[in-house]
mmCIF file of C-alpha atoms in Angstrom:
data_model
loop_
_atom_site.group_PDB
_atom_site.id
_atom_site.type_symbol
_atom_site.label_atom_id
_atom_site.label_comp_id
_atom_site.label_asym_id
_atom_site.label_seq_id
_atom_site.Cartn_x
_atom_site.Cartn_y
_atom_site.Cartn_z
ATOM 1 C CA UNK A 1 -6.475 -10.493 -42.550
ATOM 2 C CA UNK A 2 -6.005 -7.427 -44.850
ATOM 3 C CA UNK A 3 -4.721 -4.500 -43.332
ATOM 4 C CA UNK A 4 -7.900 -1.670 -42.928
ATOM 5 C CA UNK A 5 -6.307 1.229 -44.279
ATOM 6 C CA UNK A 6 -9.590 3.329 -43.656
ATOM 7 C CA UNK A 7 -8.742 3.137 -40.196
ATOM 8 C CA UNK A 8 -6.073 5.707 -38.253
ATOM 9 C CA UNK A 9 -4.400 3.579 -35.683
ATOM 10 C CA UNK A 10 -2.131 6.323 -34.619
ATOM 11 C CA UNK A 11 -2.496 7.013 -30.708
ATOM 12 C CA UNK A 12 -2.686 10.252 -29.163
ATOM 13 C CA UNK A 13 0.095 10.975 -26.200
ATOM 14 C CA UNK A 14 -0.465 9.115 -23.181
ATOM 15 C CA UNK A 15 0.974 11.295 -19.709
ATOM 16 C CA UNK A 16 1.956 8.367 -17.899
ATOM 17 C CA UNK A 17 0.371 8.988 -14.061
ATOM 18 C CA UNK A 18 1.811 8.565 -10.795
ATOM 19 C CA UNK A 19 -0.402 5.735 -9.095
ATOM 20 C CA UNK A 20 -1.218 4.349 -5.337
ATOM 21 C CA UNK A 21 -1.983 0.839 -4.949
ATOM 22 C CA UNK A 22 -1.604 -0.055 -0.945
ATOM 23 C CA UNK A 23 1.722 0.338 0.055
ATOM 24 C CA UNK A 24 2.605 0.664 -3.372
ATOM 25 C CA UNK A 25 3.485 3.791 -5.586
ATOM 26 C CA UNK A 26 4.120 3.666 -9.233
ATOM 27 C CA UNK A 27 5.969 6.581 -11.091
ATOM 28 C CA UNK A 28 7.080 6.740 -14.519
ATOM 29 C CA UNK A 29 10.336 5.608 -15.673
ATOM 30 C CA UNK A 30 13.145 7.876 -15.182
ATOM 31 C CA UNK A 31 16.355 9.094 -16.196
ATOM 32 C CA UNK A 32 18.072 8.494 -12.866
ATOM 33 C CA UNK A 33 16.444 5.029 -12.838
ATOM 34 C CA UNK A 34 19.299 3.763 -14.726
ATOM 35 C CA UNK A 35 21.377 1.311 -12.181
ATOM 36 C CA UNK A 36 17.731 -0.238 -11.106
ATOM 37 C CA UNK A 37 16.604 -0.674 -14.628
ATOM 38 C CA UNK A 38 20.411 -2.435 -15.342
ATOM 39 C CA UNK A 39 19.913 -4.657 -12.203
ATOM 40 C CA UNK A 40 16.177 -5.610 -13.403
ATOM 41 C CA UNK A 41 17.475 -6.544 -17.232
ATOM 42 C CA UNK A 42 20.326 -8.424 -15.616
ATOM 43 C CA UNK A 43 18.000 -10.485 -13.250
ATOM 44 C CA UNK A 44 18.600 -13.735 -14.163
ATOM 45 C CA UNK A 45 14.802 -14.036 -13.980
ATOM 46 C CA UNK A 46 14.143 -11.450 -16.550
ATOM 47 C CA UNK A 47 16.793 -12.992 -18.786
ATOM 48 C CA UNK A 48 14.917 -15.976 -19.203
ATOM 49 C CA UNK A 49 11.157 -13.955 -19.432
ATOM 50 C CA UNK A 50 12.405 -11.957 -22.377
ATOM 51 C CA UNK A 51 13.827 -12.656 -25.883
ATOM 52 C CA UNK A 52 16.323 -10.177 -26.645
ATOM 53 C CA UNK A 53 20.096 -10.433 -24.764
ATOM 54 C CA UNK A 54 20.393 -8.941 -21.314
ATOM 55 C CA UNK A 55 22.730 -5.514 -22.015
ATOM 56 C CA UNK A 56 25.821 -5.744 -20.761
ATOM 57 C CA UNK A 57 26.853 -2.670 -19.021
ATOM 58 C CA UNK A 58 24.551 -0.136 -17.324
ATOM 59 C CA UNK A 59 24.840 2.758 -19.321
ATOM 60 C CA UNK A 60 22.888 0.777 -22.350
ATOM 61 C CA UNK A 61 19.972 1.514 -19.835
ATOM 62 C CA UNK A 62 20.188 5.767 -20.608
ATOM 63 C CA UNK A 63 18.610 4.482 -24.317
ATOM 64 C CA UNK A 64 16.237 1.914 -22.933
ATOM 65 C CA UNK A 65 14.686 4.832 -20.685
ATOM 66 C CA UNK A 66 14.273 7.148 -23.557
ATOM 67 C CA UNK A 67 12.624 4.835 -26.080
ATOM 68 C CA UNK A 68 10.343 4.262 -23.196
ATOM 69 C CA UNK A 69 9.823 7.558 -22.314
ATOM 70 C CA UNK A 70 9.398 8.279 -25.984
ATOM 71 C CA UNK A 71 6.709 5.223 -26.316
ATOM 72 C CA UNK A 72 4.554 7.180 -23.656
ATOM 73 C CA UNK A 73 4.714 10.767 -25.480
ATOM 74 C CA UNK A 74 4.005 8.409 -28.976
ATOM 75 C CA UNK A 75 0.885 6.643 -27.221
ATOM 76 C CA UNK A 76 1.729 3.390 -27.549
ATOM 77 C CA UNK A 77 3.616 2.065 -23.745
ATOM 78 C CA UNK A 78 3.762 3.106 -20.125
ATOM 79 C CA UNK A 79 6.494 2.255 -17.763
ATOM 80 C CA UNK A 80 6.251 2.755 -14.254
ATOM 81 C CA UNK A 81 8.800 1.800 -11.506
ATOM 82 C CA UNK A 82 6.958 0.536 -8.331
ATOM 83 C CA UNK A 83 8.260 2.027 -5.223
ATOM 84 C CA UNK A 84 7.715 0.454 -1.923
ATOM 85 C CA UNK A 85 6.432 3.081 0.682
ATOM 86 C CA UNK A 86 7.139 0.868 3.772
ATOM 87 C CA UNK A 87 11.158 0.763 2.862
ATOM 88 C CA UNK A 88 11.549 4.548 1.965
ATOM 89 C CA UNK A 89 10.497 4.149 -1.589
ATOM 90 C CA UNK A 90 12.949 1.680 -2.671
ATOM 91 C CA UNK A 91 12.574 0.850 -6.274
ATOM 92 C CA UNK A 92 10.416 -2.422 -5.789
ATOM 93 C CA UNK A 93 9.789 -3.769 -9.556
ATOM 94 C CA UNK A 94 8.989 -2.694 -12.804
ATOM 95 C CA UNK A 95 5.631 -2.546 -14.583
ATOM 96 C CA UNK A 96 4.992 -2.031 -18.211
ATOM 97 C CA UNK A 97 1.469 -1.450 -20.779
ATOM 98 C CA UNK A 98 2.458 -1.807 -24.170
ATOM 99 C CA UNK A 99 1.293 -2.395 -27.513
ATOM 100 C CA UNK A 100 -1.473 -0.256 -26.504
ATOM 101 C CA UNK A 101 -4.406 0.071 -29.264
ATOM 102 C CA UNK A 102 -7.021 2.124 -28.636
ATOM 103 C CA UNK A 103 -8.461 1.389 -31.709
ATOM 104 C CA UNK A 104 -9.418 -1.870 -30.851
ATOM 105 C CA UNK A 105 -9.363 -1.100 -27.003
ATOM 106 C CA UNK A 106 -6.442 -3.803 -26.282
ATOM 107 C CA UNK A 107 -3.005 -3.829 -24.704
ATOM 108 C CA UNK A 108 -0.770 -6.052 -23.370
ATOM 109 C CA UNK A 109 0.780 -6.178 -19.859
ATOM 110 C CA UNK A 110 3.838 -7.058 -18.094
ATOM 111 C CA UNK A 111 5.563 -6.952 -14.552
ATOM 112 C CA UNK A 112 9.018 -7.571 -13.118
ATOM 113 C CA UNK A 113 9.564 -7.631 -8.970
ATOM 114 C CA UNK A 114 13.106 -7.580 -7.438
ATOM 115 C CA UNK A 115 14.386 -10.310 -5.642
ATOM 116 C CA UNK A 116 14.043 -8.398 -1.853
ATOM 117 C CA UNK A 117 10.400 -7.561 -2.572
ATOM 118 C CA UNK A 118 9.107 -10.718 -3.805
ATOM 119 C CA UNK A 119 5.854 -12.727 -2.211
ATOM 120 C CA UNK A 120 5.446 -9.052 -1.327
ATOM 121 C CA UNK A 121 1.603 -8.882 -3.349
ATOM 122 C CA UNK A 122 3.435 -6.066 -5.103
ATOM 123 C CA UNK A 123 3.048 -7.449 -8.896
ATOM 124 C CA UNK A 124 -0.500 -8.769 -7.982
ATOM 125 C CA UNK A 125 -1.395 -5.182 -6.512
ATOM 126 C CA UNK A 126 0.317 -3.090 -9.314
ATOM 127 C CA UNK A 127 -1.183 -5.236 -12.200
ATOM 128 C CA UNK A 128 -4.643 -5.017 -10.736
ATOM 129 C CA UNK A 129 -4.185 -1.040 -10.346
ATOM 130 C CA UNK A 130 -2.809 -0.641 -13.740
ATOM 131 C CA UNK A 131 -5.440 -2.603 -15.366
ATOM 132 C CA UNK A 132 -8.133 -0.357 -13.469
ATOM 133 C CA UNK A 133 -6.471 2.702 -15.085
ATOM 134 C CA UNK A 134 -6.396 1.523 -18.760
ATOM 135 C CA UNK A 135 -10.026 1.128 -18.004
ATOM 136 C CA UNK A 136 -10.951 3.797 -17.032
ATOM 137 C CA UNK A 137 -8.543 6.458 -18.548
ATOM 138 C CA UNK A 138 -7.460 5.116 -21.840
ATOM 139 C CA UNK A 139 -10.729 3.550 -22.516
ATOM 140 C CA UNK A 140 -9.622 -0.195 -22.791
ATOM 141 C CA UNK A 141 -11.826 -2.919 -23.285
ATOM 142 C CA UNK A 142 -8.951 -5.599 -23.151
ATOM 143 C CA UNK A 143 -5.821 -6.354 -21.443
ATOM 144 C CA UNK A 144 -3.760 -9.472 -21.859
ATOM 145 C CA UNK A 145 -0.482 -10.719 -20.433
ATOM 146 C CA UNK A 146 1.986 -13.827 -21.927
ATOM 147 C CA UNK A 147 4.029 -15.644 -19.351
ATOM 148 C CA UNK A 148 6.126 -18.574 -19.830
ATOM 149 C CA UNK A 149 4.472 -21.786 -19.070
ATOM 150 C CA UNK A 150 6.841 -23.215 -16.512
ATOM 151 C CA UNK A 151 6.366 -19.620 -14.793
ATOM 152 C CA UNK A 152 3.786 -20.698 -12.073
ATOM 153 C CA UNK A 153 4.829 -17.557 -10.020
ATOM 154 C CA UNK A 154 3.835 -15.231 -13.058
ATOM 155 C CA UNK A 155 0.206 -17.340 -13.534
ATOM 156 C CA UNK A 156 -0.480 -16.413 -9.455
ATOM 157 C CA UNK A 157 -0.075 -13.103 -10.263
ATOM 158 C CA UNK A 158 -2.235 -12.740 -13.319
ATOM 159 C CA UNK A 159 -4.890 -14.543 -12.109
ATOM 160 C CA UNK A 160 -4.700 -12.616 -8.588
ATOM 161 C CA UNK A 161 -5.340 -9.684 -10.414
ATOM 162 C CA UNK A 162 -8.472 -10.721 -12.180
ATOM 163 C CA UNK A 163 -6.591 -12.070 -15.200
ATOM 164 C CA UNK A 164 -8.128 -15.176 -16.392
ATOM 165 C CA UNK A 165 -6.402 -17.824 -18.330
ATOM 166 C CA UNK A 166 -7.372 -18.477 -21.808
ATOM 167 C CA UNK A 167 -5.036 -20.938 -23.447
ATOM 168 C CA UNK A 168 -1.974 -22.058 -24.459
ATOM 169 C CA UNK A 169 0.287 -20.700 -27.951
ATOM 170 C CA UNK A 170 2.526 -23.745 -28.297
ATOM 171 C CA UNK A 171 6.309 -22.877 -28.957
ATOM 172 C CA UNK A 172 5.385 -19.167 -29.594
ATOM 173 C CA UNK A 173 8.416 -17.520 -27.778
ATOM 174 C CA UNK A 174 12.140 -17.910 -28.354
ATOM 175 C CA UNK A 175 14.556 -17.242 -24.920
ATOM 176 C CA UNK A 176 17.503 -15.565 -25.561
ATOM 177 C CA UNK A 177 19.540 -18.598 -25.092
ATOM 178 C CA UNK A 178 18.105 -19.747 -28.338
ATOM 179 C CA UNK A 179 14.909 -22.408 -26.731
ATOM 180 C CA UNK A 180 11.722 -22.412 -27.205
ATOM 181 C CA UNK A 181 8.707 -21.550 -24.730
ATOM 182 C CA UNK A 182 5.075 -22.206 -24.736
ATOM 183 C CA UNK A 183 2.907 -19.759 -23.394
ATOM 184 C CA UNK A 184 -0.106 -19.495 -21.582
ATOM 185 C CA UNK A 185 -2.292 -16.381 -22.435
ATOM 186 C CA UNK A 186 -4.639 -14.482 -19.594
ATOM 187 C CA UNK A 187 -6.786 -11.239 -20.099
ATOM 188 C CA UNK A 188 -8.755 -9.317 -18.109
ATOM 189 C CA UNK A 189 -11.560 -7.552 -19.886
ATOM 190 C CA UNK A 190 -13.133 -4.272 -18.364
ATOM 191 C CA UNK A 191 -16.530 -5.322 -17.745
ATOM 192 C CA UNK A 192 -14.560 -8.469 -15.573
ATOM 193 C CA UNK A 193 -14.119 -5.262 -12.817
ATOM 194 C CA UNK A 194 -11.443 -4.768 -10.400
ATOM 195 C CA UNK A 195 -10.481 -6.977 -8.220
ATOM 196 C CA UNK A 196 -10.262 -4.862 -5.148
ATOM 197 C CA UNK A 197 -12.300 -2.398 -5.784
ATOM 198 C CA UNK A 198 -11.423 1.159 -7.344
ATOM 199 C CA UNK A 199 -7.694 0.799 -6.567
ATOM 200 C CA UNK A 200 -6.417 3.278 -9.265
ATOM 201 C CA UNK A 201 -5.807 6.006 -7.532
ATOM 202 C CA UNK A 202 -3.917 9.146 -9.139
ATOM 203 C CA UNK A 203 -1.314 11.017 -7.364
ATOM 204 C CA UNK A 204 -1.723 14.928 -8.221
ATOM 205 C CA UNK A 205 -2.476 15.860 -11.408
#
């Protein structure tokens, strides 16, 4: 479809919030966050849910946590590490909006929980919070999520948070070890609601 060039798609700057969800807090990204965010791009988990290589020694991370600081202050991404609050806020997973389009009200989701805080509801939680947010602060009408189709842990969570699936894209992701995934596509759409309730609450601010 031809490109409407009547249309700014620019975003304005997005202050990424500090959340509670339960137990859960979510900050934004840090500088100090890099030895977590190395250990979470090592995972082999993570290796196989993304397409570029894994980096291969931790200070790579100090650029990875600018771009996505910068992404925030540009409009188009939030990061947030989730902290656990009943182990002394230990860095608990990773949770990321990007390709955020107000324009057209859509943006696309994605989570990451370490190994010590998994079957913890902590994804499920965080995703359901986030989504609440986009609603209601950035004026979303759409957010979808892509997981690998043999990635039945990933489908629990999206659907736990209200995320219904909505197909299949055949061999539309390449692993970094060079194969070929299918993935199954879920969205939640604002008017869908939350699925515990109003859940995204701000911290200060």
């Amino acid at each position: 479809m031809p490109v409407d060039h009547g249309r700014d798609h620019r975003n304005a700057p997005i202050e990424t919030p500090t959340l509670a969800s339960g137990r859960w807090r979510l900050r934004p990204v840090a500088d100090h966050d890099q030895a977590f965010m190395f250990a979470t791009m090592t995972d082999p988990g993570m290796i196989r849910a993304r397409s570029a290589a894994p980096p291969a020694e931790e200070p790579e991370m100090k650029g990875w946590i600018r771009r996505a600081i910068a992404a925030s202050e540009a409009g188009t991404s939030c990061t947030w590490v989730i902290e656990d609050g009943d182990d002394d806020r230990a860095a608990a997973g990773l949770l990321v909006l990007q390709e955020i389009d107000r324009d057209h009200g859509v943006a696309e989701a994605g989570y990451y929980v370490a190994p010590r805080h998994r079957r913890s509801g902590a994804a499920t939680a965080c995703l359901d919070t986030v989504a609440t947010w986009a609603f209601d602060h950035l004026d979303l009408v759409r957010v979808q999520l892509f997981h690998d189709t043999d990635n039945p842990i990933s489908c629990r969570v999206a659907t736990g948070a209200g995320f219904a699936a909505e197909g299949v894209l055949r061999s539309s992701r390449r692993r970094s070890d060079g194969t070929r995934a299918d993935q199954e596509v879920h969205a939640r759409l604002r008017d869908d609601g939350s699925t515990e309730g109003a859940s995204a609450q701000r911290i200060g601010g």
